PDB file of C-alpha atoms and ligand atoms in Angstrom:
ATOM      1  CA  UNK A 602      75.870 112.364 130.156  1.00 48.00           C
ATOM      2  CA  UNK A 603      73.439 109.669 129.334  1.00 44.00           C
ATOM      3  CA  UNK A 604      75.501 106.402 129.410  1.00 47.00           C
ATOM      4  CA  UNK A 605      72.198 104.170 128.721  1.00 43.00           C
ATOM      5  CA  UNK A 606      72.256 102.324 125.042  1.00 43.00           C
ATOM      6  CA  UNK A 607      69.420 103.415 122.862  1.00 41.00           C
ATOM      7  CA  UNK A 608      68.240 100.992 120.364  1.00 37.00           C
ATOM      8  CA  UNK A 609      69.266  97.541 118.177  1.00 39.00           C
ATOM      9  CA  UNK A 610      71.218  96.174 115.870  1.00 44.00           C
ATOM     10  CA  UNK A 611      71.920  96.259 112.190  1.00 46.00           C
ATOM     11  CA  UNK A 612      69.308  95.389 109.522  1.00 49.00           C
ATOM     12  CA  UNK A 613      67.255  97.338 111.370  1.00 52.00           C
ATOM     13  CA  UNK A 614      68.808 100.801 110.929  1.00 54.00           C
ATOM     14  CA  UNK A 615      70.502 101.499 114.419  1.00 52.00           C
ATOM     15  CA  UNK A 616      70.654 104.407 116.537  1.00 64.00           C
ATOM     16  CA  UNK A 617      73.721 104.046 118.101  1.00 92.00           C
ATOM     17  CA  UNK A 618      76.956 102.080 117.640  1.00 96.00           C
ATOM     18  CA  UNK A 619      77.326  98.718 116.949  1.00 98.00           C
ATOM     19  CA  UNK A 620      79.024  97.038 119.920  1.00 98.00           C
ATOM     20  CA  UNK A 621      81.241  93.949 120.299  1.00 98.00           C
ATOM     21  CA  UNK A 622      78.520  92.414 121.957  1.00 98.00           C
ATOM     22  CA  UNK A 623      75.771  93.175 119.744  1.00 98.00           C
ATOM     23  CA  UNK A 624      78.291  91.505 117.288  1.00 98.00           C
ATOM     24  CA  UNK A 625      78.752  88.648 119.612  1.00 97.00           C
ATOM     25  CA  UNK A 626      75.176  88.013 119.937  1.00 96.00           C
ATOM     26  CA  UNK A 627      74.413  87.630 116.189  1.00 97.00           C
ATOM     27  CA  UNK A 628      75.444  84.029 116.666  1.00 96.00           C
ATOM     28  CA  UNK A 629      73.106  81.485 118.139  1.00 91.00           C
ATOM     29  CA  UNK A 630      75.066  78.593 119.475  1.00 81.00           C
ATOM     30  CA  UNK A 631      73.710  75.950 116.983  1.00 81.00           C
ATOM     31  CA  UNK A 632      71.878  77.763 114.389  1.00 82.00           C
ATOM     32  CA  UNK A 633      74.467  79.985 113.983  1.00 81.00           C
ATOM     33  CA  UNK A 634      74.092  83.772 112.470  1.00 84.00           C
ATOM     34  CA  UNK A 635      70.623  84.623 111.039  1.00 83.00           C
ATOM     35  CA  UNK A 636      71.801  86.859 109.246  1.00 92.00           C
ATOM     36  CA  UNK A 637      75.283  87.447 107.975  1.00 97.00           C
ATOM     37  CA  UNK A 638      77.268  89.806 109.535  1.00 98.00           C
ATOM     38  CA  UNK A 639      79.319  92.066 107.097  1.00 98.00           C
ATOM     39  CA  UNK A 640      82.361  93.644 107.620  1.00 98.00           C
ATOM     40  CA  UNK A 641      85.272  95.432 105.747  1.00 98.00           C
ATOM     41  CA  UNK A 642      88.307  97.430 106.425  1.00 98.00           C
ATOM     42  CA  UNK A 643      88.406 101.058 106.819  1.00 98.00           C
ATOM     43  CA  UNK A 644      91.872 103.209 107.034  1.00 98.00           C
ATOM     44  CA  UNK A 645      90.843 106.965 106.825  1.00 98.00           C
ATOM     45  CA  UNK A 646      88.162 109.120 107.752  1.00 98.00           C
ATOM     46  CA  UNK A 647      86.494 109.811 104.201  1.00 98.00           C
ATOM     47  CA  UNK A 648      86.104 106.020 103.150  1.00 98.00           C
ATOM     48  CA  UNK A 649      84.330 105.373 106.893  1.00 98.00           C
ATOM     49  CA  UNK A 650      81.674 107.630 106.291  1.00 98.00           C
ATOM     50  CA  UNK A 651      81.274 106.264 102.764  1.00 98.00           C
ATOM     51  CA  UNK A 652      80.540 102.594 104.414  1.00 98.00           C
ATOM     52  CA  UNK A 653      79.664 103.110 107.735  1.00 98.00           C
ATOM     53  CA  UNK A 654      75.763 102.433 107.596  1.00 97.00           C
ATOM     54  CA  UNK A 655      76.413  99.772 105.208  1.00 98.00           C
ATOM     55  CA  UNK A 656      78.062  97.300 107.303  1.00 98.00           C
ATOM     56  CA  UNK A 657      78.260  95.860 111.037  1.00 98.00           C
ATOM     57  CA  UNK A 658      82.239  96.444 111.288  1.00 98.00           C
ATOM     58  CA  UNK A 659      84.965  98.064 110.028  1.00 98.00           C
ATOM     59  CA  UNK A 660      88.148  96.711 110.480  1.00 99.00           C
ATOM     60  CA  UNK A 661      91.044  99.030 110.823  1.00 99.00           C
ATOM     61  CA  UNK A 662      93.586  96.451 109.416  1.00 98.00           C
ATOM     62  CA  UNK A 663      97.503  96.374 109.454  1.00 98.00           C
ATOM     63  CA  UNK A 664      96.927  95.044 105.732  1.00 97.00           C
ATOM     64  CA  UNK A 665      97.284  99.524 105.583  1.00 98.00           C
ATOM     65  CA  UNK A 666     100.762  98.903 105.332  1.00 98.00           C
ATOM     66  CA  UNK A 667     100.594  97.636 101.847  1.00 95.00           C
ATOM     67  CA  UNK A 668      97.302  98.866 100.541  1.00 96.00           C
ATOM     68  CA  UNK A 669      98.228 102.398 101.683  1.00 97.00           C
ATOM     69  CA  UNK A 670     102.115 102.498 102.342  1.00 97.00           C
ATOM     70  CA  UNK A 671     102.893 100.143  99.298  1.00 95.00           C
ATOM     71  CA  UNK A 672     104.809  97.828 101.873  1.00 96.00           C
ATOM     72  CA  UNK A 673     105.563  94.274 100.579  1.00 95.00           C
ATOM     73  CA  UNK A 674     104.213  92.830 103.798  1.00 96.00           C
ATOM     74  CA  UNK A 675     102.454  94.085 106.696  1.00 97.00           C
ATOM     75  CA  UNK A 676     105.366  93.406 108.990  1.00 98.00           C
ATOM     76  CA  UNK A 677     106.307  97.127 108.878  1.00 98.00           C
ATOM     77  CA  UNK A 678     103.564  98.439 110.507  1.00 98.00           C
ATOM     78  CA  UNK A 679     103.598 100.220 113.495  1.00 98.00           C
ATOM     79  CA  UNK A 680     101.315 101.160 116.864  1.00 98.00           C
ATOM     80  CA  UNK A 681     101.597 105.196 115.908  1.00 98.00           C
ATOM     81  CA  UNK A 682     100.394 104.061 112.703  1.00 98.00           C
ATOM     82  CA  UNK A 683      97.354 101.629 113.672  1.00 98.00           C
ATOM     83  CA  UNK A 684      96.725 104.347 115.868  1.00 98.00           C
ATOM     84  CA  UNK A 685      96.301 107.509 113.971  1.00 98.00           C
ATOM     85  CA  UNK A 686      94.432 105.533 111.284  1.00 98.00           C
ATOM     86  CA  UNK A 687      92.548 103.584 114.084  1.00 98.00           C
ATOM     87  CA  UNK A 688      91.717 107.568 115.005  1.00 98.00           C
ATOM     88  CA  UNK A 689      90.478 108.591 111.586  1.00 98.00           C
ATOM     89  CA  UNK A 690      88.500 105.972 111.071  1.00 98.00           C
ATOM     90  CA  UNK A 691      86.496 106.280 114.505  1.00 98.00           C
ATOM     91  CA  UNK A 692      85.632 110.323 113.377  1.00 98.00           C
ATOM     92  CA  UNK A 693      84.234 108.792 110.169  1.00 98.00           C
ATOM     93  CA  UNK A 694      82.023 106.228 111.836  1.00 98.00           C
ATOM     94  CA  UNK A 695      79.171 106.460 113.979  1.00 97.00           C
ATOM     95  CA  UNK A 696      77.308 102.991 113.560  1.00 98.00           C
ATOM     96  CA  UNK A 697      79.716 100.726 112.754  1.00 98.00           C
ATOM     97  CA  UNK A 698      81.571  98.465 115.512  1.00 98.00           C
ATOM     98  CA  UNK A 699      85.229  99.673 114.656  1.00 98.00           C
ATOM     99  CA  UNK A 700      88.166  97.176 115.707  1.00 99.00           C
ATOM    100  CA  UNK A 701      91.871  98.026 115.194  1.00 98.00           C
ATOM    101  CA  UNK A 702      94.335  95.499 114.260  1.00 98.00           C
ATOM    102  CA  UNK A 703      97.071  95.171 116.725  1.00 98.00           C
ATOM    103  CA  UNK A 704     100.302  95.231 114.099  1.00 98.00           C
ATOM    104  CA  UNK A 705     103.419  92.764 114.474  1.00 98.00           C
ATOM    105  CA  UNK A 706     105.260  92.567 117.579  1.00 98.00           C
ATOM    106  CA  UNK A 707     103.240  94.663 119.683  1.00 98.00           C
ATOM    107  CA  UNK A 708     101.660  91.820 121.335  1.00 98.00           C
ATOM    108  CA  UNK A 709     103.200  88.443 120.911  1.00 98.00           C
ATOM    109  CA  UNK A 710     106.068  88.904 123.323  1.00 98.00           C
ATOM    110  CA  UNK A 711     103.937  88.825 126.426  1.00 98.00           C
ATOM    111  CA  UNK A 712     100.357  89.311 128.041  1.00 98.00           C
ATOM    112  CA  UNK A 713     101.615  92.366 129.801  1.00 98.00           C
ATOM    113  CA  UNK A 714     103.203  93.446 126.675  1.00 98.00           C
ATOM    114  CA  UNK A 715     100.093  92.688 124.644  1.00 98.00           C
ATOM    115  CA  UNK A 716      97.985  94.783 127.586  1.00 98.00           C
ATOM    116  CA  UNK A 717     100.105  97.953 127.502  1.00 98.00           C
ATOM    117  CA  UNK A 718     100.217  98.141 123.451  1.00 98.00           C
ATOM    118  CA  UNK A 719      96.394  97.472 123.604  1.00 98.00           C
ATOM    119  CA  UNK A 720      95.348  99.965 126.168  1.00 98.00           C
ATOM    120  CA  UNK A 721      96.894 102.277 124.272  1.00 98.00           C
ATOM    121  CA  UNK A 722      95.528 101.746 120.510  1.00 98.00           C
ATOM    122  CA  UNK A 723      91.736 101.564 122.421  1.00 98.00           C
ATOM    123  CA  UNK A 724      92.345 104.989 124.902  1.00 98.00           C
ATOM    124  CA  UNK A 725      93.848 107.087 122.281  1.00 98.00           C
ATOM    125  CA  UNK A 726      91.232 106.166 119.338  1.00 98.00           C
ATOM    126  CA  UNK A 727      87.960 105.164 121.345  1.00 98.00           C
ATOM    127  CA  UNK A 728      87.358 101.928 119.137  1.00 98.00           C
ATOM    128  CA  UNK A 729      85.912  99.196 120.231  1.00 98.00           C
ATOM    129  CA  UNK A 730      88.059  96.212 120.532  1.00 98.00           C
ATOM    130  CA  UNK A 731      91.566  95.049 118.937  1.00 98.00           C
ATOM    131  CA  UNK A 732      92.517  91.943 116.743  1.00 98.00           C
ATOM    132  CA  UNK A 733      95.675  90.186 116.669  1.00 98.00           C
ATOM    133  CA  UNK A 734      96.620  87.264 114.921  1.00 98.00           C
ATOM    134  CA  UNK A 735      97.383  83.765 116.007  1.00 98.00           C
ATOM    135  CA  UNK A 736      96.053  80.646 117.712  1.00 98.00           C
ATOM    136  CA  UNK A 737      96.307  78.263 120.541  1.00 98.00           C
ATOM    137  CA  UNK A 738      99.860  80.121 121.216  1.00 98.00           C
ATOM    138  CA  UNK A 739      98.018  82.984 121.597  1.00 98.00           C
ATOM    139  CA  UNK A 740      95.323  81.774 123.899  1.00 98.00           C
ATOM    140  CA  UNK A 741      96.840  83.133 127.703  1.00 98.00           C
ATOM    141  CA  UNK A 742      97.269  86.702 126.013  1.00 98.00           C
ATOM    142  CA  UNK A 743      94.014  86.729 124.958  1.00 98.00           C
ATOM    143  CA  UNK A 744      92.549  85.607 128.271  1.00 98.00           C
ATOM    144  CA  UNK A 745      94.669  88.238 129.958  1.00 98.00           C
ATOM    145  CA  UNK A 746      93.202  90.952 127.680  1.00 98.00           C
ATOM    146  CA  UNK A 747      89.962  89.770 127.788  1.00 98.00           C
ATOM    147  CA  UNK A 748      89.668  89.576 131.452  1.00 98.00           C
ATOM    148  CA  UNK A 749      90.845  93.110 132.152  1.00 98.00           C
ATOM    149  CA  UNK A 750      87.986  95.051 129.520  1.00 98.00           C
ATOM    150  CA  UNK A 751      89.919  94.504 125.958  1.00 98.00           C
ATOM    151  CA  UNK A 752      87.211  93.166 123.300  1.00 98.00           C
ATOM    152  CA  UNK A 753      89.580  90.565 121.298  1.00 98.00           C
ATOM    153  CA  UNK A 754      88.876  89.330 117.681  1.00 98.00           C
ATOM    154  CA  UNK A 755      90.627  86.682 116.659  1.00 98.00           C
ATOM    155  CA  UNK A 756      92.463  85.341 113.481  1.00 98.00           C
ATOM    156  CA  UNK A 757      93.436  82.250 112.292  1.00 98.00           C
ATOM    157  CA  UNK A 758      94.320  80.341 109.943  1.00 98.00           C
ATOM    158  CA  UNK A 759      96.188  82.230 107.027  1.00 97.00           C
ATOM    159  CA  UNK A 760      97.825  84.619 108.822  1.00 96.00           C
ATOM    160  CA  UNK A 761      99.942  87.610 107.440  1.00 95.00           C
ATOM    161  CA  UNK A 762     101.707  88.625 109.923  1.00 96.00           C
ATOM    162  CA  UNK A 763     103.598  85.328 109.986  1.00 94.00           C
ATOM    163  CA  UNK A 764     103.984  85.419 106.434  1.00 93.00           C
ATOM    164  CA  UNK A 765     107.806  83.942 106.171  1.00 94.00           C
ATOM    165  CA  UNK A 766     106.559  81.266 108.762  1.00 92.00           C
ATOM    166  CA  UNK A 767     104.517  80.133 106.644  1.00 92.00           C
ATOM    167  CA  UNK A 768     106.252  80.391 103.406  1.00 89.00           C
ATOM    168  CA  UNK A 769     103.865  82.558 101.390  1.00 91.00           C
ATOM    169  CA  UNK A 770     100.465  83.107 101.245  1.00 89.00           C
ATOM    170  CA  UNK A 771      99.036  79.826 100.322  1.00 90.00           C
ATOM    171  CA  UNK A 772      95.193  78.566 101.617  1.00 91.00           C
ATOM    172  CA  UNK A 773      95.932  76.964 104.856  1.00 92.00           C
ATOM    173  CA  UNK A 774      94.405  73.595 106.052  1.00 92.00           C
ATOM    174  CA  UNK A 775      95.107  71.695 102.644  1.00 94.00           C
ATOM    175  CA  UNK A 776      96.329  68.572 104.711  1.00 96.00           C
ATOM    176  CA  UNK A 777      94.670  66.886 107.374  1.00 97.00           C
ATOM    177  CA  UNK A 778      96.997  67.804 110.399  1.00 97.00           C
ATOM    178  CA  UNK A 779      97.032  71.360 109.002  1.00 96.00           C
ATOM    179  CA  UNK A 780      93.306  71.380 108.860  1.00 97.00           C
ATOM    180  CA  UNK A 781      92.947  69.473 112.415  1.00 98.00           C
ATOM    181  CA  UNK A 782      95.612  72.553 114.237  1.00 98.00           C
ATOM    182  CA  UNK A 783      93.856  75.461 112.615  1.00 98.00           C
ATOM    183  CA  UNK A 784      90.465  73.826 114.155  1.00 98.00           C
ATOM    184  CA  UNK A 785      92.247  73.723 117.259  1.00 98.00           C
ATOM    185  CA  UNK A 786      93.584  77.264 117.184  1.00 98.00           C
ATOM    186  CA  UNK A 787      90.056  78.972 116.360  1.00 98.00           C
ATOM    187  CA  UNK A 788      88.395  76.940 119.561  1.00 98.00           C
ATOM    188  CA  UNK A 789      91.695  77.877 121.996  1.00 98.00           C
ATOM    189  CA  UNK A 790      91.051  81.630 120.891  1.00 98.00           C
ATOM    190  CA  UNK A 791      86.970  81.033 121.509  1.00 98.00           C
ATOM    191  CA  UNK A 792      87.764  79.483 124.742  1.00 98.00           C
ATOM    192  CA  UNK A 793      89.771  82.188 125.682  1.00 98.00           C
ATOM    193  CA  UNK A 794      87.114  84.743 125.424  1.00 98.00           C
ATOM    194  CA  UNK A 795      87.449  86.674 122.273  1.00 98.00           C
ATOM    195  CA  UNK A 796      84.015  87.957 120.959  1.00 98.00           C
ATOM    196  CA  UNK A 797      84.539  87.463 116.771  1.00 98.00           C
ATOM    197  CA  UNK A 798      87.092  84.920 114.953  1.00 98.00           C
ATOM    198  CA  UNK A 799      88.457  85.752 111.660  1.00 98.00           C
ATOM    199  CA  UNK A 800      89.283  82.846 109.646  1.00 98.00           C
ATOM    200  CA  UNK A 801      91.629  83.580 106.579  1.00 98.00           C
ATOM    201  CA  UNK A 802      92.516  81.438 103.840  1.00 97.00           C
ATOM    202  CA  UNK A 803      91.605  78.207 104.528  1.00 97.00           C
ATOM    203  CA  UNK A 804      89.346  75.635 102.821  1.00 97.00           C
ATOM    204  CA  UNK A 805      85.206  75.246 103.580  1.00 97.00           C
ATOM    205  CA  UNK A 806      85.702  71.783 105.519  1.00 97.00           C
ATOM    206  CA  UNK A 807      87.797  73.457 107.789  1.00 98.00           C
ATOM    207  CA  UNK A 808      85.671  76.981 107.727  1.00 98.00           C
ATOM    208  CA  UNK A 809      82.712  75.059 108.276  1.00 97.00           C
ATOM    209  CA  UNK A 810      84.625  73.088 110.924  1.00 97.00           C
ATOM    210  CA  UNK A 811      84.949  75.890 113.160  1.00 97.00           C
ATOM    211  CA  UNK A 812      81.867  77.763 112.703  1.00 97.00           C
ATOM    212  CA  UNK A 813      79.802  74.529 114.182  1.00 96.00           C
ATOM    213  CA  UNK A 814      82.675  74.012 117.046  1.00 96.00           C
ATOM    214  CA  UNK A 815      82.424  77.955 118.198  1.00 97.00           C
ATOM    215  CA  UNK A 816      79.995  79.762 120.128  1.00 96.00           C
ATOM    216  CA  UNK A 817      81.285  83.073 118.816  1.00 97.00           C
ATOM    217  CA  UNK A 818      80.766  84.313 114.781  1.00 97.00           C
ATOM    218  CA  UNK A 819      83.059  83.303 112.689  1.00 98.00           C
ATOM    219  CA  UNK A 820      84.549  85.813 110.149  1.00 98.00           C
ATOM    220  CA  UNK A 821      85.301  84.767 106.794  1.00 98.00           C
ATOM    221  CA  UNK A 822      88.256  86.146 104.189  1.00 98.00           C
ATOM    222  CA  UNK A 823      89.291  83.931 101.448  1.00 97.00           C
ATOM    223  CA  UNK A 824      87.388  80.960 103.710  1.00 97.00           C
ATOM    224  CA  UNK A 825      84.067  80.339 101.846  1.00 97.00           C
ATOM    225  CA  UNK A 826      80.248  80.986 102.477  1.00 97.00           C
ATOM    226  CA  UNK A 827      80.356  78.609 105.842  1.00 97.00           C
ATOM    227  CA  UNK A 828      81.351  81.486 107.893  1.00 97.00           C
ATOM    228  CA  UNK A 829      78.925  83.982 110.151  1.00 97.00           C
ATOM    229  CA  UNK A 830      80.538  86.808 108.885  1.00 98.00           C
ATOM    230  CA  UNK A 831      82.506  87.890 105.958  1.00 98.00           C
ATOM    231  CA  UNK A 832      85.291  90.847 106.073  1.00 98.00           C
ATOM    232  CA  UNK A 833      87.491  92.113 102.518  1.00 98.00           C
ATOM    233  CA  UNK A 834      89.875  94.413 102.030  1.00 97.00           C
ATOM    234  CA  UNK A 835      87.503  97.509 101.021  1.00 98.00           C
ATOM    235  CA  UNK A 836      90.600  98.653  97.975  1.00 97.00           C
ATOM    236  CA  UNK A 837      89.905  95.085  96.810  1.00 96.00           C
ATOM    237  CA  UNK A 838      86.373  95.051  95.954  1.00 97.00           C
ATOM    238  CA  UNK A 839      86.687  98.810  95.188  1.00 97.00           C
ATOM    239  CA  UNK A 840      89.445  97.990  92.148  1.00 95.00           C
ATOM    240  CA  UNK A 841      91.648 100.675  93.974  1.00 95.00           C
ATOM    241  CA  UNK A 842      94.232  98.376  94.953  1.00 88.00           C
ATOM    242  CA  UNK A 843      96.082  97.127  91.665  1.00 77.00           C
ATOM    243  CA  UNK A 844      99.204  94.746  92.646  1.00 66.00           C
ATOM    244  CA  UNK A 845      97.624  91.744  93.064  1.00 73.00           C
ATOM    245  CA  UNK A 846      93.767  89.897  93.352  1.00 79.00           C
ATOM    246  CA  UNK A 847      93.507  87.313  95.222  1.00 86.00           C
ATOM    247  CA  UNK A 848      91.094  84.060  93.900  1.00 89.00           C
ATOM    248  CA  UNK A 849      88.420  85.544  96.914  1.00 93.00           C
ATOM    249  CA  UNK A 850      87.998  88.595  95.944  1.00 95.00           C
ATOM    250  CA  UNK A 851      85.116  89.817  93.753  1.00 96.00           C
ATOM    251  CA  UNK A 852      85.221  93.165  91.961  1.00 95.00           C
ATOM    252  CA  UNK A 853      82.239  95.334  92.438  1.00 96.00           C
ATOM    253  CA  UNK A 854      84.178  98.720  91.245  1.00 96.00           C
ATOM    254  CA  UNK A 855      86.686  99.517  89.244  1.00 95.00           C
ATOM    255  CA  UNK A 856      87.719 103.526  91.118  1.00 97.00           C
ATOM    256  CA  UNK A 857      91.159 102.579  90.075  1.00 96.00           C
ATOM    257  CA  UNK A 858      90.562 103.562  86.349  1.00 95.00           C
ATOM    258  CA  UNK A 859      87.657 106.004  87.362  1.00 97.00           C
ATOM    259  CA  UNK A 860      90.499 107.844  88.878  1.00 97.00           C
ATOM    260  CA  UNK A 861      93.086 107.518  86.018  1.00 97.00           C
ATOM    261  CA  UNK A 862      90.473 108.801  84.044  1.00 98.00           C
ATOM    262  CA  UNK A 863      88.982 111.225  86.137  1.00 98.00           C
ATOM    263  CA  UNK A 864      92.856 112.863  86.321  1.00 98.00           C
ATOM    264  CA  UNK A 865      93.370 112.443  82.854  1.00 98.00           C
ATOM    265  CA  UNK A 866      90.766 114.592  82.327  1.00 98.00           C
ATOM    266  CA  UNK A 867      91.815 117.372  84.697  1.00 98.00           C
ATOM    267  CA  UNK A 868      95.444 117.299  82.904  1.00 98.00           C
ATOM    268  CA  UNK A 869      93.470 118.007  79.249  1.00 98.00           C
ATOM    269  CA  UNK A 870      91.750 120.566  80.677  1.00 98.00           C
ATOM    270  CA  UNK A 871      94.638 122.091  82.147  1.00 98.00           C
ATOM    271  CA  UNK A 872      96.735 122.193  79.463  1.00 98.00           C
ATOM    272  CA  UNK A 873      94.085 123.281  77.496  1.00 98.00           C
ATOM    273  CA  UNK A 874      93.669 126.355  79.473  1.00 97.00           C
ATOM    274  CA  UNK A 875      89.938 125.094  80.079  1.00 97.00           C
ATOM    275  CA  UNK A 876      90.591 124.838  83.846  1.00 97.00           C
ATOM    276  CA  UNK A 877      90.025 126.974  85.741  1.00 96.00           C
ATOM    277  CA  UNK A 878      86.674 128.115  83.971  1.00 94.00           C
ATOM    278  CA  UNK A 879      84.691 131.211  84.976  1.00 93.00           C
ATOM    279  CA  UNK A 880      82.859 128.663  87.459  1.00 94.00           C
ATOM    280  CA  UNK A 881      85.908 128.329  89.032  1.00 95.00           C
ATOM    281  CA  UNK A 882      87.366 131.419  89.692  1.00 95.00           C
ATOM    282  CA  UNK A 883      86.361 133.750  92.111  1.00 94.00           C
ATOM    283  CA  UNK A 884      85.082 137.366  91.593  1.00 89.00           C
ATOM    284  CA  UNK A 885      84.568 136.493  87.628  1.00 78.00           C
ATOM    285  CA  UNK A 886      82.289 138.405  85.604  1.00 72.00           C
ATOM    286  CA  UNK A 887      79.201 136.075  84.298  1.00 64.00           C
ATOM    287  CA  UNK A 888      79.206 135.945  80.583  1.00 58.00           C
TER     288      UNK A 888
HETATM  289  O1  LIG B1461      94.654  93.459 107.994  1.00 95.88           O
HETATM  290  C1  LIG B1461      93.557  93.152 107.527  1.00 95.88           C
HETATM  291  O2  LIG B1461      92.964  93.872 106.716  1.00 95.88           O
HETATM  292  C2  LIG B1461      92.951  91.907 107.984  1.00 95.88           C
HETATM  293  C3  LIG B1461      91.692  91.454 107.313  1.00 95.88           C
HETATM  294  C4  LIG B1461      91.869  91.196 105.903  1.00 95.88           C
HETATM  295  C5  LIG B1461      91.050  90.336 108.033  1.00 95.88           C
HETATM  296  O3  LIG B1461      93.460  91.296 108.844  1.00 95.88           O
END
C-alpha cells in the first residue's frame, strides 16, 4: 500500500483527501487565506456524499444532538454517538477533511482523559482530527493532544457546550473585557498547537481581532466575513431544521417544505389507490 499523497488542494479539484494540514496551510501568516476555506457539518452518510466535493471540511458536530435527536442542548450527546455518526460520515466522504466534535465531558476533566476519549473517536472512525470547545482553560489539553498525533480544532467564543455558563446563547465579546478574554482564548488555543480555530458568535472587531493575531485559519459561525473560513449548520442553510434561525444564517433551500410536500403527495396517491402504479409493481402486465 502506497502511503505517498497524490495531488493538491481544493479549488483545484483534488485527488485525494483534504488533510488538516493542507487546511492549515491555506493561511499565510499576514495575508491571511487566499481563498476562503468552506466548511459545514455533516451527520450521516447520504448528506456527505451530497457535499463532499463542494467544500474543504465537514464537521461532524455535537450540534447532532438537537438537529437530529431534537435535544434542547447539545449537552446530551455522547462518544458512541459522535462516533457512529463520526463513522457514517467518513464512508460518505472521500475529499473532504472530516473532523469530529468531541461532545461534553469527554475531555474537559483531564489531558489524559481528553487523550483516551480522543483516540478513540479518531481509531474507530478514521477522521482526521477532533474539536472541542473552550479557551485558554483548555490550552494544556490541547498541547497534550497535539503533541501525541491528535489534529485539534479549536472553538471559541460562543460556545454551546457551556450554554448555562453563559446564560444563553447571546453574541459573545459585546463588552470590552469580554472581547479582550475571547482574544486571549483563540491565541492560547493557537499557541497550543491546534491546526483550525472556530470562532462562534462574536462580533467582527473581535473576529477580525483574532484572525490578524493567529497564524492558523480562523473559522467563522455567526462571527462575520473577517474570518479565513466559514462553517454552518448544513439543516440551517438547507431549511431542514425548523425550531429556530439564528440572525447568521442565510437560507439557500427550503427541503423542509419540499419534504412536507413531497409526502403529502405520496399520502394522496395512496389513498387514492394511485400508488403503487403498474411502474411500481413487479411482474405487471404493460398496458
Ligand atoms: O456542533 C457544531 O455543529 C459546531 C459548529 C456549528 C461549529 O460546533
Amino acid at each position: 500500500m502506497s502511503t505517498t499523497p497524490q495531488s493538491g488542494t481544493s479549488g483545484s479539484a483534488p485527488s485525494r483527501r483534504i488533510t488538516v494540514r493542507d487546511i492549515a496551510a491555506r493561511k499565510v501568516p499576514g495575508t491571511g487565506t487566499a481563498e476562503p476555506i468552506v466548511c459545514i457539518t455533516a451527520y450521516t452518510t447520504p448528506m456527505a456524499r451530497f457535499m463532499d466535493k463542494q467544500v474543504d471540511l465537514m464537521l461532524v458536530g455535537d450540534s447532532l444532538g438537537m438537529v437530529v435527536y431534537g435535544m434542547e442542548t447539545t449537552l446530551g450527546v455522547t462518544l458512541e454517538m459522535m462516533i457512529n455518526h463520526g463513522k457514517a460520515v467518513m464512508r460518505g466522504a472521500n475529499q473532504a477533511c472530516v473532523i469530529v466534535d468531541m461532545p461534553f465531558g469527554t475531555y474537559q476533566a483531564s489531558p489524559a482523559e481528553a487523550f483516551k476519549a480522543c483516540a478513540r473517536v479518531m481509531a474507530e472512525t478514521g477522521c482526521a482530527g477532533i474539536k472541542l470547545e473552550g479557551g485558554a482553560e483548555m490550552a494544556e489539553t490541547v498541547r497534550f493532544l497535539t503533541s501525541r498525533g491528535i489534529p485539534v480544532m479549536g472553538h471559541v467564543g460562543l460556545t454551546p457546550q457551556s450554554v448555562h455558563q453563559l446564560g444563553g446563547y447571546r453574541a459573545r465579546g459585546r463588552t470590552n473585557v469580554e472581547a479582550d478574554a475571547i482574544v486571549t482564548d483563540a491565541k492560547a488555543i493557537a499557541e497550543a498547537g491546534a491546526f483550525s480555530v472556530v470562532i462562534e458568535g462574536t462580533l467582527e472587531s473581535v473576529a477580525a481581532a483574532i484572525t490578524q493575531a493567529v497564524d492558523i485559519p480562523t473559522i467563522g459561525i455567526g462571527a462575520s466575513p473577517s474570518c479565513d473560513g466559514q462553517i454552518i449548520v448544513a439543516e440551517d442553510i438547507l431549511g431542514l431544521f425548523g425550531t429556530f434561525t439564528p440572525k447568521f444564517v442565510k437560507r439557500y433551500a427550503d427541503l423542509g417544505e419540499d419534504v412536507t410536500k413531497a409526502v403529502a403527495r405520496y399520502a394522496a396517491d395512496v389513498r387514492a389507490r394511485r400508488f403503487p402504479g403498474p411502474d411500481q409493481v413487479f411482474g405487471a402486465k404493460k398496458r
